[in-house]
Structure formats: structure tokens, C-alpha cells
Coordinates of C-alpha atoms in Angstrom, one line a residue:
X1 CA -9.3 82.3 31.7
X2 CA -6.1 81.3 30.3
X3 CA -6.2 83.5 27.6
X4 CA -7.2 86.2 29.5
X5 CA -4.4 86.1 32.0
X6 CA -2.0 85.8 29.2
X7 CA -3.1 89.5 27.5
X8 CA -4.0 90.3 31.5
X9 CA -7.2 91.7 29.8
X10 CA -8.0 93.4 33.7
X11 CA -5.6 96.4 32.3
X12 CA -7.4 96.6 29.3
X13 CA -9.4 100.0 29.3
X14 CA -12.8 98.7 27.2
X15 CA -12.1 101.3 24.5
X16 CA -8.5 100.7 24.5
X17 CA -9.4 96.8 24.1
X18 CA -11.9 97.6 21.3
X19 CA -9.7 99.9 19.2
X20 CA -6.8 97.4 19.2
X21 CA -9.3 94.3 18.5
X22 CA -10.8 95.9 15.4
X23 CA -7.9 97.1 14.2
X24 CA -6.1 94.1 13.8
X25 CA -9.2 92.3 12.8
X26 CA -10.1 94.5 10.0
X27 CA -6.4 94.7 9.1
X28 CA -6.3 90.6 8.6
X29 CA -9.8 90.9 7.0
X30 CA -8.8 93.7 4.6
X31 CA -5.2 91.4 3.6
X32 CA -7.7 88.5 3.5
X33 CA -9.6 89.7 1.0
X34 CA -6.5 91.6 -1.1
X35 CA -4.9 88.0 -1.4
X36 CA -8.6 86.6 -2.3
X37 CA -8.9 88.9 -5.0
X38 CA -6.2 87.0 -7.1
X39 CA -7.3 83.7 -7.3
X40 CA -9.9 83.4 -10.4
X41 CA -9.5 79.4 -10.1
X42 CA -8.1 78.3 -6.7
X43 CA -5.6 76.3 -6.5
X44 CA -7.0 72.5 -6.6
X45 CA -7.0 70.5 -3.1
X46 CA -9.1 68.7 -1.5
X47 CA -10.3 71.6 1.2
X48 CA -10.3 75.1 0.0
X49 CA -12.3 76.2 2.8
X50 CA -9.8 75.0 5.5
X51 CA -6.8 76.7 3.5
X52 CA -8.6 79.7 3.7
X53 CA -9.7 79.5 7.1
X54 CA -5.9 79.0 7.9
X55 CA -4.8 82.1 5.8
X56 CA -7.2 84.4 7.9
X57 CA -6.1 82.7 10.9
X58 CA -2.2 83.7 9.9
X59 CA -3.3 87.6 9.1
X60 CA -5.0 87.7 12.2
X61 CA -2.5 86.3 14.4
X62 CA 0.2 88.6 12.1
X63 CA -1.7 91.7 12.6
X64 CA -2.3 91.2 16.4
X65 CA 1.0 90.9 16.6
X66 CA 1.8 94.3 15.1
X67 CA -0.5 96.1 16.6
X68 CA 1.1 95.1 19.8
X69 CA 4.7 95.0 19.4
X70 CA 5.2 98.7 17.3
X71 CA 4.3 102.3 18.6
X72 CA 2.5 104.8 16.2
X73 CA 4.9 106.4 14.0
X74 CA 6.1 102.5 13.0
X75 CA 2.1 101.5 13.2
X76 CA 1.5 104.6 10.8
X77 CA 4.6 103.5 8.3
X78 CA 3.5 99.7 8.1
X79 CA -0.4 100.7 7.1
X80 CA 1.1 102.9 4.7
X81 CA 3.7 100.0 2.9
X82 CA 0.9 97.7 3.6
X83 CA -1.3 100.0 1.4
X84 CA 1.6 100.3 -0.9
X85 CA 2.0 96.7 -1.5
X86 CA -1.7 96.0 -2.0
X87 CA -1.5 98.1 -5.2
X88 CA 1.3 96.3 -6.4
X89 CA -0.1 93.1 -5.7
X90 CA -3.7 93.7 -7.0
X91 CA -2.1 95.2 -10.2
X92 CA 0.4 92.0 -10.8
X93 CA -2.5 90.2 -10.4
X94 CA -5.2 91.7 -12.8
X95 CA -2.5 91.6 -15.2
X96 CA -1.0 88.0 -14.8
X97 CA -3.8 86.4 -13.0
X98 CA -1.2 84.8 -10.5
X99 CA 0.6 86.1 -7.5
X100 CA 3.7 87.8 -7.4
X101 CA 6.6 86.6 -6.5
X102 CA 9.1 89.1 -4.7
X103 CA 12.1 86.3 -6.1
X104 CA 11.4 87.1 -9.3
X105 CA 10.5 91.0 -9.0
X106 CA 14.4 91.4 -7.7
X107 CA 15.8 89.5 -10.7
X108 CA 13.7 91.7 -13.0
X109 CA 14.0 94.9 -10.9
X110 CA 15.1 96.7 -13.9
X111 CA 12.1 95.6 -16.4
X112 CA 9.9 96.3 -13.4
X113 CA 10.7 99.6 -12.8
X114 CA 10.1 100.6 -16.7
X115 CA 6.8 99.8 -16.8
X116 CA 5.4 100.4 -13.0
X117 CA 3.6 103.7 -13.9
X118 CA 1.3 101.1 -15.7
X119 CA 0.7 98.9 -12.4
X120 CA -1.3 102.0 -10.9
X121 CA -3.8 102.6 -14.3
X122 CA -5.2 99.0 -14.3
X123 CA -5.8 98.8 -10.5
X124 CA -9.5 98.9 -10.6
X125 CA -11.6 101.9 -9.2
X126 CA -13.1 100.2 -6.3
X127 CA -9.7 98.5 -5.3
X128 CA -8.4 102.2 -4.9
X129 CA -11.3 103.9 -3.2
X130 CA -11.6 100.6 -1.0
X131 CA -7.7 100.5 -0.2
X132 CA -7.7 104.5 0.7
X133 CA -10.8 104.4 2.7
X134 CA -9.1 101.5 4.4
X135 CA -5.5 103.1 5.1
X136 CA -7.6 106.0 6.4
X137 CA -9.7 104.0 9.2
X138 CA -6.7 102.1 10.1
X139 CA -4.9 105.6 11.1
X140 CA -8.1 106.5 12.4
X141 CA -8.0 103.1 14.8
X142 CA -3.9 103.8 15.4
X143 CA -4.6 107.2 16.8
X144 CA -6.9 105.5 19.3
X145 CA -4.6 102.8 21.0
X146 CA -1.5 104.9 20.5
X147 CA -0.1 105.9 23.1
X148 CA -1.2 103.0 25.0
X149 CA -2.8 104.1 28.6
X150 CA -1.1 104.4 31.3
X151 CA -3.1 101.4 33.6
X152 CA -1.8 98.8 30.8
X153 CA 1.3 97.0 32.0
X154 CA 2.9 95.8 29.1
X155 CA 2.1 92.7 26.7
X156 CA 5.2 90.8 26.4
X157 CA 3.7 87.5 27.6
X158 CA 0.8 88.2 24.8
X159 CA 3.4 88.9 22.0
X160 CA 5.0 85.9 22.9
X161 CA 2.1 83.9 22.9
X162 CA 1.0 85.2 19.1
X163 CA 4.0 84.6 18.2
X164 CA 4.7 81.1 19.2
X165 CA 1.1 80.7 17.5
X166 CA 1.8 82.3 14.2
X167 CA 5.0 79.2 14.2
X168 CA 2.4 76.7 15.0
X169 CA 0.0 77.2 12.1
X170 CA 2.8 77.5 9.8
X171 CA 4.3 74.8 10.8
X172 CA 0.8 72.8 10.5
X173 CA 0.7 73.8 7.0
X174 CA 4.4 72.0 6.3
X175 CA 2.5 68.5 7.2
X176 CA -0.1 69.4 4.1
X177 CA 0.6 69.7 0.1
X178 CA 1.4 73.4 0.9
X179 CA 4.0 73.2 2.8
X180 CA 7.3 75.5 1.8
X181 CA 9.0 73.1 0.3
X182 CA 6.6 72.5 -2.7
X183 CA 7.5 75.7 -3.8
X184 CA 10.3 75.1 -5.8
X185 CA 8.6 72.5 -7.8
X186 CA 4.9 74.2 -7.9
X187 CA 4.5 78.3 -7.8
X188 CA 4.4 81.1 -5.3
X189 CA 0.7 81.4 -6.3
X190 CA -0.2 77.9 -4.1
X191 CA 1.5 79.0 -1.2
X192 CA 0.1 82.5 -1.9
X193 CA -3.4 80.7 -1.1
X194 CA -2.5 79.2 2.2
X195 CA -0.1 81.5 3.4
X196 CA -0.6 85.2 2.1
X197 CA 1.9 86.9 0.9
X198 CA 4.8 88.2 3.1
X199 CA 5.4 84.5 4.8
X200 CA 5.6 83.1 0.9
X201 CA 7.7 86.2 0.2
X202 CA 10.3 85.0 3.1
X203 CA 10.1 81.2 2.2
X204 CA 11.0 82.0 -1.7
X205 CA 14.7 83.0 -1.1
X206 CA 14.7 79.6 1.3
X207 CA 13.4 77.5 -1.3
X208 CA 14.1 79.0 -4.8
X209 CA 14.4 76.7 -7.1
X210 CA 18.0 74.9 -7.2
X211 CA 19.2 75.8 -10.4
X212 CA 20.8 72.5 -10.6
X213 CA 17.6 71.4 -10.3
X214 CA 16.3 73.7 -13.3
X215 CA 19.3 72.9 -15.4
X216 CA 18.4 69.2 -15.5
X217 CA 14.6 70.0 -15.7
X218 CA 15.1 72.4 -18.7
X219 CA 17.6 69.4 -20.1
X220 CA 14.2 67.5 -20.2
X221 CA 12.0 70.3 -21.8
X222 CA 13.9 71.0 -24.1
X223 CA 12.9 67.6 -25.9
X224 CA 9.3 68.8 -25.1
X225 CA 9.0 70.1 -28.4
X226 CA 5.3 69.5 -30.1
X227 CA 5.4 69.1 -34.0
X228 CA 1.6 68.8 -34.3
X229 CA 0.9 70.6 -37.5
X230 CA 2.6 67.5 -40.5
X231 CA -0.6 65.6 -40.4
X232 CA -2.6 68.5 -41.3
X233 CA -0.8 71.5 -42.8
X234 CA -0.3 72.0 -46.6
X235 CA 3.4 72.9 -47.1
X236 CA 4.6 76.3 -47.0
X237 CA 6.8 78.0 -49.9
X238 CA 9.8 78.6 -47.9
X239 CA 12.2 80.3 -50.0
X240 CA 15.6 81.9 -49.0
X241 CA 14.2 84.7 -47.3
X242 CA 12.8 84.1 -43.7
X243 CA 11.0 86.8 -40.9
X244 CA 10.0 85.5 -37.5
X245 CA 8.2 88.5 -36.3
X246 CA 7.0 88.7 -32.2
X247 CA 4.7 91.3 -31.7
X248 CA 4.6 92.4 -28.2
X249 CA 1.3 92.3 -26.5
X250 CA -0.7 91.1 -29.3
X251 CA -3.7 89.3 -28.1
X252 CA -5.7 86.7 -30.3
X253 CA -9.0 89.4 -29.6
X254 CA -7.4 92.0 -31.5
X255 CA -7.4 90.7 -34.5
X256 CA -10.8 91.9 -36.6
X257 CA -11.6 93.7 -33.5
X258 CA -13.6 97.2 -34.5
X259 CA -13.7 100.0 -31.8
X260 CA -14.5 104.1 -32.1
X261 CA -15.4 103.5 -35.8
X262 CA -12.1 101.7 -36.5
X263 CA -10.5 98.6 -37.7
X264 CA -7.7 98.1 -34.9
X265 CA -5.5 96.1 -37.0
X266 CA -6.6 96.6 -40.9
X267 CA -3.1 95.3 -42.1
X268 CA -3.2 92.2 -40.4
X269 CA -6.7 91.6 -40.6
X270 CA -6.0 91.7 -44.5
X271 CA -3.3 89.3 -44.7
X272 CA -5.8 86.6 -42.9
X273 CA -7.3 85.8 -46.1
X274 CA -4.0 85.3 -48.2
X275 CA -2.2 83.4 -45.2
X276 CA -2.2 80.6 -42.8
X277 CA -3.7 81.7 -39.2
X278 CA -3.3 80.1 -36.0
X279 CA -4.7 80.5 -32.2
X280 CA -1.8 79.5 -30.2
X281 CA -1.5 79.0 -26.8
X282 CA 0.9 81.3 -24.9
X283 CA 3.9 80.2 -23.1
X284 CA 3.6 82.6 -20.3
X285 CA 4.3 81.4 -16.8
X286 CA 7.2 83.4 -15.7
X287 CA 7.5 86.2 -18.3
X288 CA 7.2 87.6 -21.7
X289 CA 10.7 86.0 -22.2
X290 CA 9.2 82.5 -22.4
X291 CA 7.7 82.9 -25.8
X292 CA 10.5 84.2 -27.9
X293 CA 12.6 81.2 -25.8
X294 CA 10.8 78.7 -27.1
X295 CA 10.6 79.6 -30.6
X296 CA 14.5 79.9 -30.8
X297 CA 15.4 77.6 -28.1
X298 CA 13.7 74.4 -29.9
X299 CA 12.4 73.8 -26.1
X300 CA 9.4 74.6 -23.7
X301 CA 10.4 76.8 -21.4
X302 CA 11.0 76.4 -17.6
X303 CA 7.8 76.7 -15.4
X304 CA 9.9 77.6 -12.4
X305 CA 12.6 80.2 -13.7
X306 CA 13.0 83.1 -16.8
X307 CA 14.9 80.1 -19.0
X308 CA 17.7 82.4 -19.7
X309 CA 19.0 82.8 -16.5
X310 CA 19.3 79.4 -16.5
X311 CA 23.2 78.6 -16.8
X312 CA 24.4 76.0 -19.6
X313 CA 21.8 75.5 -21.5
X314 CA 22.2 73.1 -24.3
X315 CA 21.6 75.4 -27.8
X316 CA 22.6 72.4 -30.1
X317 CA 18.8 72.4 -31.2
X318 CA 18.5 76.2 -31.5
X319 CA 16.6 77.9 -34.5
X320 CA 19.4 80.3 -35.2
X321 CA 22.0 77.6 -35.4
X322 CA 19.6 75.0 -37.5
X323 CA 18.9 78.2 -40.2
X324 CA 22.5 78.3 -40.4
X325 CA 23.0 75.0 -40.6
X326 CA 20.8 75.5 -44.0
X327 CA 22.8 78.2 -45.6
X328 CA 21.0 81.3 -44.0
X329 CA 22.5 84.2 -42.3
X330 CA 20.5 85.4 -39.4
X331 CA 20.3 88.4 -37.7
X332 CA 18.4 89.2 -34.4
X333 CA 16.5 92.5 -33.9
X334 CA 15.0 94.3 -30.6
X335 CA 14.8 97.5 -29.6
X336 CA 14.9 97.1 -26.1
X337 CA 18.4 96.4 -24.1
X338 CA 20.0 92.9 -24.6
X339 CA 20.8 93.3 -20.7
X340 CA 16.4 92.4 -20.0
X341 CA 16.2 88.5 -19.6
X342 CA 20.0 88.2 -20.7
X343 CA 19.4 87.9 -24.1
X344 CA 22.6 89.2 -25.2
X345 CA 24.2 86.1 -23.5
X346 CA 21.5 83.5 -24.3
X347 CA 21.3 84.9 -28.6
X348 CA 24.7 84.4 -29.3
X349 CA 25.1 81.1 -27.5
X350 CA 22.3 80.5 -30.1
X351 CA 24.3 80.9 -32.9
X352 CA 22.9 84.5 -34.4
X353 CA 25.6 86.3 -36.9
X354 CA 24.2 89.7 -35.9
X355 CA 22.8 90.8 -33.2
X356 CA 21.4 94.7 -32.7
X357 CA 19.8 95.6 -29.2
X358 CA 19.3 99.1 -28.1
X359 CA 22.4 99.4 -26.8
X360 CA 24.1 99.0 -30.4
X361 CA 22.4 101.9 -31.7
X362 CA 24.1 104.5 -29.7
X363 CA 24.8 107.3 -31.8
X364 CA 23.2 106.4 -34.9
X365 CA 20.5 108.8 -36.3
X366 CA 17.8 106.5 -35.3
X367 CA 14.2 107.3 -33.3
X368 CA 13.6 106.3 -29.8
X369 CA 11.3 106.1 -27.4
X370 CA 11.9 106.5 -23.4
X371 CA 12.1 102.6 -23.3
X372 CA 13.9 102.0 -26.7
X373 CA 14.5 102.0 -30.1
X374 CA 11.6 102.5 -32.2
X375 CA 9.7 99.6 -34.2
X376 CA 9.7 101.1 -37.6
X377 CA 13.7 101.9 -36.9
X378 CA 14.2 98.0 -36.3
X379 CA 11.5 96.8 -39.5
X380 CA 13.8 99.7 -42.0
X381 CA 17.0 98.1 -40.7
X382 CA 15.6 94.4 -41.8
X383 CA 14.3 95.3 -44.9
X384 CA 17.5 96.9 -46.2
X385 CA 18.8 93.9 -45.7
X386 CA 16.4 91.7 -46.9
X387 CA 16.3 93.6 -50.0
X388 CA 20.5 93.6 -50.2
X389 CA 21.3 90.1 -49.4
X390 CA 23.3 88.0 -51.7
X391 CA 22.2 84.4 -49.9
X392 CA 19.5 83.5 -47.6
X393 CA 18.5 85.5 -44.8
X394 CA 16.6 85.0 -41.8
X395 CA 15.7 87.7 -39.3
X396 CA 14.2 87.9 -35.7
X397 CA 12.5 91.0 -34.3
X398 CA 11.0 91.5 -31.4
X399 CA 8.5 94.8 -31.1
X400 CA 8.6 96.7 -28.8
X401 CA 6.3 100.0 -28.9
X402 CA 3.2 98.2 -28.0
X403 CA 4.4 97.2 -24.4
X404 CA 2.5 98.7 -21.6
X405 CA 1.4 101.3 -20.5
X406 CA 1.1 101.4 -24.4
X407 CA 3.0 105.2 -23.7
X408 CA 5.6 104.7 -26.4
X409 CA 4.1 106.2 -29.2
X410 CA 3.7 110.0 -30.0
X411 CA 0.9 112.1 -30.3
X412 CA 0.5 112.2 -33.9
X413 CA 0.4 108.5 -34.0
X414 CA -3.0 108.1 -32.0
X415 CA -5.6 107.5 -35.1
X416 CA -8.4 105.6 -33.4
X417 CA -8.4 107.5 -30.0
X418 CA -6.7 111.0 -31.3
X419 CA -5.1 112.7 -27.8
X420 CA -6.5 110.2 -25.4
X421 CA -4.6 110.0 -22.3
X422 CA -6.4 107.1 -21.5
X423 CA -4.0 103.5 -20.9
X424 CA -6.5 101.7 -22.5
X425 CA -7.4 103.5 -25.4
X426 CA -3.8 104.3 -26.3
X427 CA -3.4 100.2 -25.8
X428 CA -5.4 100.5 -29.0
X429 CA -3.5 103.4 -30.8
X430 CA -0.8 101.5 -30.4
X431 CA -1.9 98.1 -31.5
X432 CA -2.9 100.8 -34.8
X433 CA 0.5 102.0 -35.3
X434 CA 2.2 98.9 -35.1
X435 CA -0.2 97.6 -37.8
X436 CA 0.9 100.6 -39.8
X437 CA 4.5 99.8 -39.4
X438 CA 3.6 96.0 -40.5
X439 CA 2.0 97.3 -43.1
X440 CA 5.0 99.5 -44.7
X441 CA 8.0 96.4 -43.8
X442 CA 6.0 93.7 -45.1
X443 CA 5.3 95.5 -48.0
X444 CA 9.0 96.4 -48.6
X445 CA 10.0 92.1 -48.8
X446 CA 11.7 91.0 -51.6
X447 CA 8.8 88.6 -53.2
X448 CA 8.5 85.0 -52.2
X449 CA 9.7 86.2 -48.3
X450 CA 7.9 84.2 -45.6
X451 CA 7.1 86.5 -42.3
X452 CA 5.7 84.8 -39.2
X453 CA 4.3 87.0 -37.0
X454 CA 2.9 85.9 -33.7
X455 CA 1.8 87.9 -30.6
X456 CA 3.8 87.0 -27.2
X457 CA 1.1 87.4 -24.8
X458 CA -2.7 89.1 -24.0
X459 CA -2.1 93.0 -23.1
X460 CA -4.7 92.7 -20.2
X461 CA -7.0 95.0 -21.4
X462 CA -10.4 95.4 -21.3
X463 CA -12.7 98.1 -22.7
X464 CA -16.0 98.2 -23.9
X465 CA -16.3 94.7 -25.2
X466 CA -13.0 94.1 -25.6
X467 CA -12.0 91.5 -23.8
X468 CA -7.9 89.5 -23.0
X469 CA -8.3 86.6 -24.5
X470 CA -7.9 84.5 -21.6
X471 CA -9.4 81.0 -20.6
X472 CA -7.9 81.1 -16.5
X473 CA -4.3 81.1 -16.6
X474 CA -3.9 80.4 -20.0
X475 CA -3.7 82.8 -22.7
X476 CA -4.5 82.6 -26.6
X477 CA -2.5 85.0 -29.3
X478 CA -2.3 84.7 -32.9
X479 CA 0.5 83.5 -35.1
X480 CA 0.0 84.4 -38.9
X481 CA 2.4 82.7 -41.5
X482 CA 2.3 84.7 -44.6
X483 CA 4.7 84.6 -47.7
X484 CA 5.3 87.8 -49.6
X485 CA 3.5 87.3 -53.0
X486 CA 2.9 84.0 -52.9
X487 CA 2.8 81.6 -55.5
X488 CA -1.0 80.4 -57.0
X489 CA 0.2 77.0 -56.1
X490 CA 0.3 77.8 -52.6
X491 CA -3.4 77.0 -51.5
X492 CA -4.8 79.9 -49.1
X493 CA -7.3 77.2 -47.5
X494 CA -9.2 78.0 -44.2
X495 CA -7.8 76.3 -41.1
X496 CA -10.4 74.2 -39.5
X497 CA -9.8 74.7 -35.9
X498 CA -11.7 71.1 -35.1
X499 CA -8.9 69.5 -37.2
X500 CA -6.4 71.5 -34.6
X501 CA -5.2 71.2 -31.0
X502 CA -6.9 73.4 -28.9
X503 CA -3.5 73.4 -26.8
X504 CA -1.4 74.4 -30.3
X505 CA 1.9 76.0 -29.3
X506 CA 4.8 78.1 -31.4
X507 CA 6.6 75.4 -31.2
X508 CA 4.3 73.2 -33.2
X509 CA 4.5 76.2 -35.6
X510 CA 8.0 76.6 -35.6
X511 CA 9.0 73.0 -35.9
X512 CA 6.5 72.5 -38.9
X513 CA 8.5 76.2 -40.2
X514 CA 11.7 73.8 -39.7
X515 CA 10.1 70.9 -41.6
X516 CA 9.7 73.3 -44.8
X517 CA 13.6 74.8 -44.2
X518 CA 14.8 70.9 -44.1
X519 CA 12.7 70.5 -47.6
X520 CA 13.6 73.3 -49.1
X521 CA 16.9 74.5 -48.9
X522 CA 20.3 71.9 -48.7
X523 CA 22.5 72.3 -45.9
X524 CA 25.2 74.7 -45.9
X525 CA 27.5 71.6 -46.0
X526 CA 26.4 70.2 -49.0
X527 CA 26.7 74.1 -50.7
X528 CA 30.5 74.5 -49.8
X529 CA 31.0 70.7 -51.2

């Protein structure tokens, strides 16, 4: 009885009352199950069931209260962002396998909006027929309950009621391990699970991570550094001539992966048996940014934040500044703008000598793609001067033509899948062509050069039986450490991956790299004395 005098369900026409009913229930079902479809592992806590039980309970509540509070143009315009955002947040999912966070989307608005064409190819079939068919029985229902008949007087005591119950049940959930507050120290995926997305949404610019906070906590990970490799690794012939090569979207499946009747990588694939290969594990839990951070940074980077928006960062440790420190001149390389993640700002805190983004290439006679400058422009740049330099030289590149939607190649270039127009398969033309371009730079290195080449992340692709090589969350690339013409004293053993961490890390690769610098080559100091 209460609740009925509350919605005064006596002015309820029955068809009016069972059009607005299922709409909002099948609107909180179909949010339900868009927010279900991102968690592959749930996030751990003692009752899952009653976390999920409270989510539904928050769409419903939130879609009731919709349907009763807006007319049917704004009814008509919310299924329609609703329908909107669902894409978005299904693609962000299959692709990250964790939830998006609208925080970080503004921060990155630029880097989103270059590659959001390839959000809507690796949305799955069913999500789009299942999403359309949805958007068009929610209209469907609208058209029913809109305008609302003339023998209903009003719900403002209902609103009110949904309302005030929406603020309870949120308010439950700040008494549990999900409450708001966690978020700056945990991710938007947790509250993703008990909340859904547009409350977390709100609570993120209430609880973003203090960047004091960050500052202090990045302070600390920056002496996480794992050097995991000296117990076991042979030493490497590290001369004066030093690549550190990171390949964008270069999954640990590609390598000696066949498909169509082709080798994807035949280059690389080639160097295996003459080099040192390891399965790393990813940094990836903000961005692509967090790999090449930690390999120059010297740190692991922040869980919580893109690391180099982090102000005041302490570079004393960084790889640029220690290859200096041994007498090499180094030189950073990437086609894209140094404006993305601020790495302008962040590489020449680091100590680089020269530093070429996109932007520094204005005018020059160089090829380009919509995104950037092309990877063989950036690989002929580095090998001239390689091949010129009077002293030491080390060099940074970071690739960029096999980013996604893997549209950054031309025509001609498409070997394995000639024409396709398919995101996938061109994933894998791509992957080709930058193997090609490997194949050509490496090839040009003065002898005795040491290249490390290591992929960033997984590209989330999977065709035929091609598969991301992902384990959860966590994500597995290669990193390859090859010296140009090496010397017969330099064992090509194979690396026994028992006698290895099955968490390894760049950094464990990068610090052993450091180990072989130190041993190697004297300190600039002790060459001007």
C-alpha cells in the first residue's frame, strides 16, 4: 500500500503502467548486462553476487527515474547517448579488458579521437545487432508512455521517492570496500562493478587521485626497479653503438605466427636464433605510455595516473642521462607529436641531446601518414647517424605505423592480405611492413651495434587462431636483444624460460642492458680526465 500511494498507481492506465515498467526494466537489464560484459575476472570480494545485485538495483532505480522525470524528445536523445556510450564502452573494454574511465579519456581527448574509428571495428557483431535491436524497442516503448494520459496526475512524490532511494544504495555501498573513496588508490574498474558506469564517471573528478599523493607514490616506484636477469644471463657485447627499439602493438603471439600462406614477421623471426629473446610482461595499466616510461624512467610506472603527467618527477636515475653519463650521445625518435603523454616535457627532463617528434619534421621532404611521420622515415634518420657518428651513440624510437586501426600504411604495402579493408587483417599487413622496415635499419648498423626491440603492448586482435596474448589483465610482448654481427664469442644459447620469472619486466631487461654499459664503456668523466 505504501508504495502504491506513493506512484498513486489508481491513475495508472494498465498499458500505460506496463509500458513504463518494462521500459525501465529492460533499460537497467540491458546497462546490466553492457557493464557485465567487461569483467573477464571480477573484481575479488567476498560477495560478488550481492555487488551485482546492488548494481541492477542502481540501474533500475536510475532508469525509473528517467523514464519519469523527461518527456519524449529528451527520452529519445538519452536511449540514443545511452546507445552511444555502450559502443564506446564495450570497445574500451574488448580492447583493454578494464573499464573506462571518463577522467582519463578527457586528459587523452586528443589520442582518443585519432584512433576512435577503430573503437567501432572491434565491437563484436552481436554487441551491435543486440545494442540496435535494443535502441529500437526502447523507442518502440517511449512512443507508448509518451505523452503520458491525461487521468495520470503527476509523479513528483514517486520521483522523489527513487531518488532519495538511488542516495541510499549508494550511500550503502560507501560502508563496503567499494565505496568512492577507494578509487583513488584502486581503479575505476572496482567501482565499475558495484556502481556502473555514469555514478563512477561522477565520483572520478571527486576522488582523482591527488597528485601529491602520486608524486610521493611514484617517488617510491621509482626504486621499484627489478634487475632479475645477473644470475642468469650471459653478458652482452655492448659496444658504443646502442638502439632501444619499441614497437607499437607488438604482441608476444606474433612472433613465428603463419597466416594466408605467410610468415607475419620473417625478419624478426630470423634474428631469434642469433639473439637473446624474452617474454616480458607488459606495463600497461593506464596506457601505452607506461612501457616506454619505465624503460627510460629507471621506475615502474604509476598504477593510478599516465606517469608523465605527473609533475616533478625525479629523472636522476633516467636511461638517457646514465648513457650520457657513459660517454654516449642520445637521441630520441617518434613519429607521433611530443604533445601525446607530454613527452616532449618528460624526454628532455631526461637528459636526451636530440629529440625529433612529428612536429620537428615540418617541412622536411619526409613521408607521413594521417597520424604521423612514417617508420622507415624515423629508422633512415637513425641510421645515418649511426653510420656517421664519431663517439658512442644511443638512440630511442618509438614506431608508430602499426597502431590501430592498423590504417597507416598504404595500399602497396599490404603483402599477406593484398587490398583487404579488413582491421584485422591489415593488423597483420602492418605487423609485415614494419618487419620489412626492421629488416632494411637493422641491416644498415654499423657492425657490433646492439638493437633492443621490444613490443609495448598486445594489439587486441584476434583472427583465425590468432589469439592477444593475454593471461586476464596482464599482457605478454617480446623483447629481442640482438647485436649487429656479433662476435663468435658471444654465445647464441636458448633461454630456458623455467630458469626465468614468469613476471620478467623491461626493466629487468633494461637494467641488466645498464649492467653491460657500466662494464663496458668508462664514464664520460674519466674520458675528459
Amino acid at each position: 500500500m505504501f508504495l502504491a500511494d506513493i506512484f498513486q498507481l489508481e491513475n495508472w492506465p494498465t498499458g500505460y503502467f506496463l509500458a513504463s515498467a518494462g521500459l525501465a526494466a529492460f533499460w537497467a537489464l540491458e546497462n546490466f548486462l553492457v557493464q557485465a560484459a567487461l569483467f573477464d575476472l571480477p573484481p575479488i570480494t567476498r560477495h560478488p553476487r550481492i555487488y551485482q545485485f546492488m548494481r541492477l538495483s542502481i540501474n533500475l532505480v536510475a532508469a525509473g527515474i528517467i523514464v519519469l522525470a523527461f518527456n519524449r524528445p529528451w527520452l529519445t536523445l538519452i536511449a540514443a547517448l545511452n546507445f552511444g556510450l555502450s559502443l564506446i564502452v564495450i570497445a574500451y573494454g574488448q580492447y583493454f579488458h578494464r573499464a573506462c574511465s571518463l577522467y582519463y579519456a578527457v586528459k587523452n581527448i586528443r589520442e582518443g579521437l585519432k584512433v576512435s574509428s577503430f573503437a567501432f571495428h572491434i565491437i563484436p557483431p552481436i554487441a551491435w545487432a543486440g545494442l540496435l535491436s535494443s535502441l529500437v524497442f526502447k523507442i518502440f516503448l517511449i512512443f507508448q508512455i509518451q505523452p503520458q494520459p491525461v487521468s495520470f496526475h503527476g509523479n513528483g512524490l514517486a520521483l522523489g521517492f527513487l531518488l532519495l532511494l538511488l542516495f541510499a544504495l549508494i550511500m550503502f555501498l560507501q560502508y563496503t570496500s567499494f565505496r568512492f573513496k577507494s578509487m583513488g588508490i584502486t581503479s575505476i574498474t572496482r567501482a565499475v562493478f558495484a556502481y556502473g558506469y555514469v555514478n563512477s564517471w561522477i565520483a572520478e573528478f571527486f576522488v582523482a587521485p591527488d597528485t601529491r599523493q602520486v608524486v610521493n607514490e611514484l617517488a617510491e616506484l621509482q626504486k621499484v626497479s627489478p634487475d632479475r636477469l645477473t644470475a642468469t644471463e650471459p653478458a652482452w657485447p655492448v659496444g658504443d653503438k646502442v638502439v632501444v627499439l619499441q614497437l607499437e602493438s607488438f604482441g608476444w603471439n606474433v612472433v613465428n605466427h603463419h597466416i594466408n600462406g605467410r610468415e607475419v614477421t620473417p625478419y624478426f623471426n630470423s634474428l631469434v636464433h642469433s639473439s637473446r629473446l624474452f617474454k616480458i610482461q607488459a606495463y600497461h595499466a593506464i596506457g601505452t605510455a607506461d612501457m616506454d616510461y619505465a624503460v627510460l624512467s629507471g621506475g615502474t610506472p604509476s598504477p593510478h595516473l599516465i606517469s608523465y603527467f605527473v609533475p616533478d618527477i625525479d629523472y636522476t636515475n633516467a636511461l638517457p642521462r646514465f648513457m650520457q653519463q657513459h660517454g654516449f650521445r642520445t637521441v630520441a625518435l617518434h613519429g607521433a607529436t611530443g604533445e601525446f603523454y607530454s613527452r616532449r616535457n618528460n624526454f628532455v627532463r631526461m637528459g636526451f641531446d636530440e629529440i625529433q617528434f612529428r612536429e620537428d619534421f615540418r617541412g622536411r621532404p619526409v613521408k607521413h601518414s594521417y597520424w604521423g611521420v612514417r617508420d622507415e622515415e624515423l629508422f633512415r634518420i637513425s641510421s645515418e647517424k649511426m653510420r656517421n657518428a664519431r663517439g658512442p651513440e644511443f638512440h630511442f624510437i618509438i614506431t608508430l605505423d602499426t597502431h590501430g586501426p592498423f590504417n597507416l600504411i598504404h595500399e602497396d604495402e599490404k603483402e599477406i592480405f593484398p587490398g583487404s579493408p579488413i582491421w584485422q587483417e591489415n593488423y597483420f599487413n602492418s605487423m609485415h611492413a614494419l618487419d620489412r622496415n626492421l629488416r632494411d635499419y637493422v641491416e644498415s648498423l654499423p657492425t657490433g651495434t646492439t638493437v633492443i626491440l621490444y613490443g609495448d603492448h598486445t594489439s587486441g586482435v584476434e583472427y583465425d587462431t590468432f589469439k592477444p596474448a593475454r593471461e586476464g589483465d596482464v599482457e605478454y610482448v617480446p623483447c629481442l636483444v640482438h647485436v649487429r654481427r656479433a662476435p663468435e664469442s658471444w654465445p647464441a644459447v636458448e633461454t630456458t624460460p623455467s630458469s626465468l620469472p614468469s613476471d620478467l619486466r623491461m626493466l629487468d631487461v633494461m637494467n641488466f642492458l645498464r649492467r653491460q654499459v657500466a662494464r663496458e664503456q668508462k664514464p664520460a668523466s674519466s674520458l675528459v680526465a
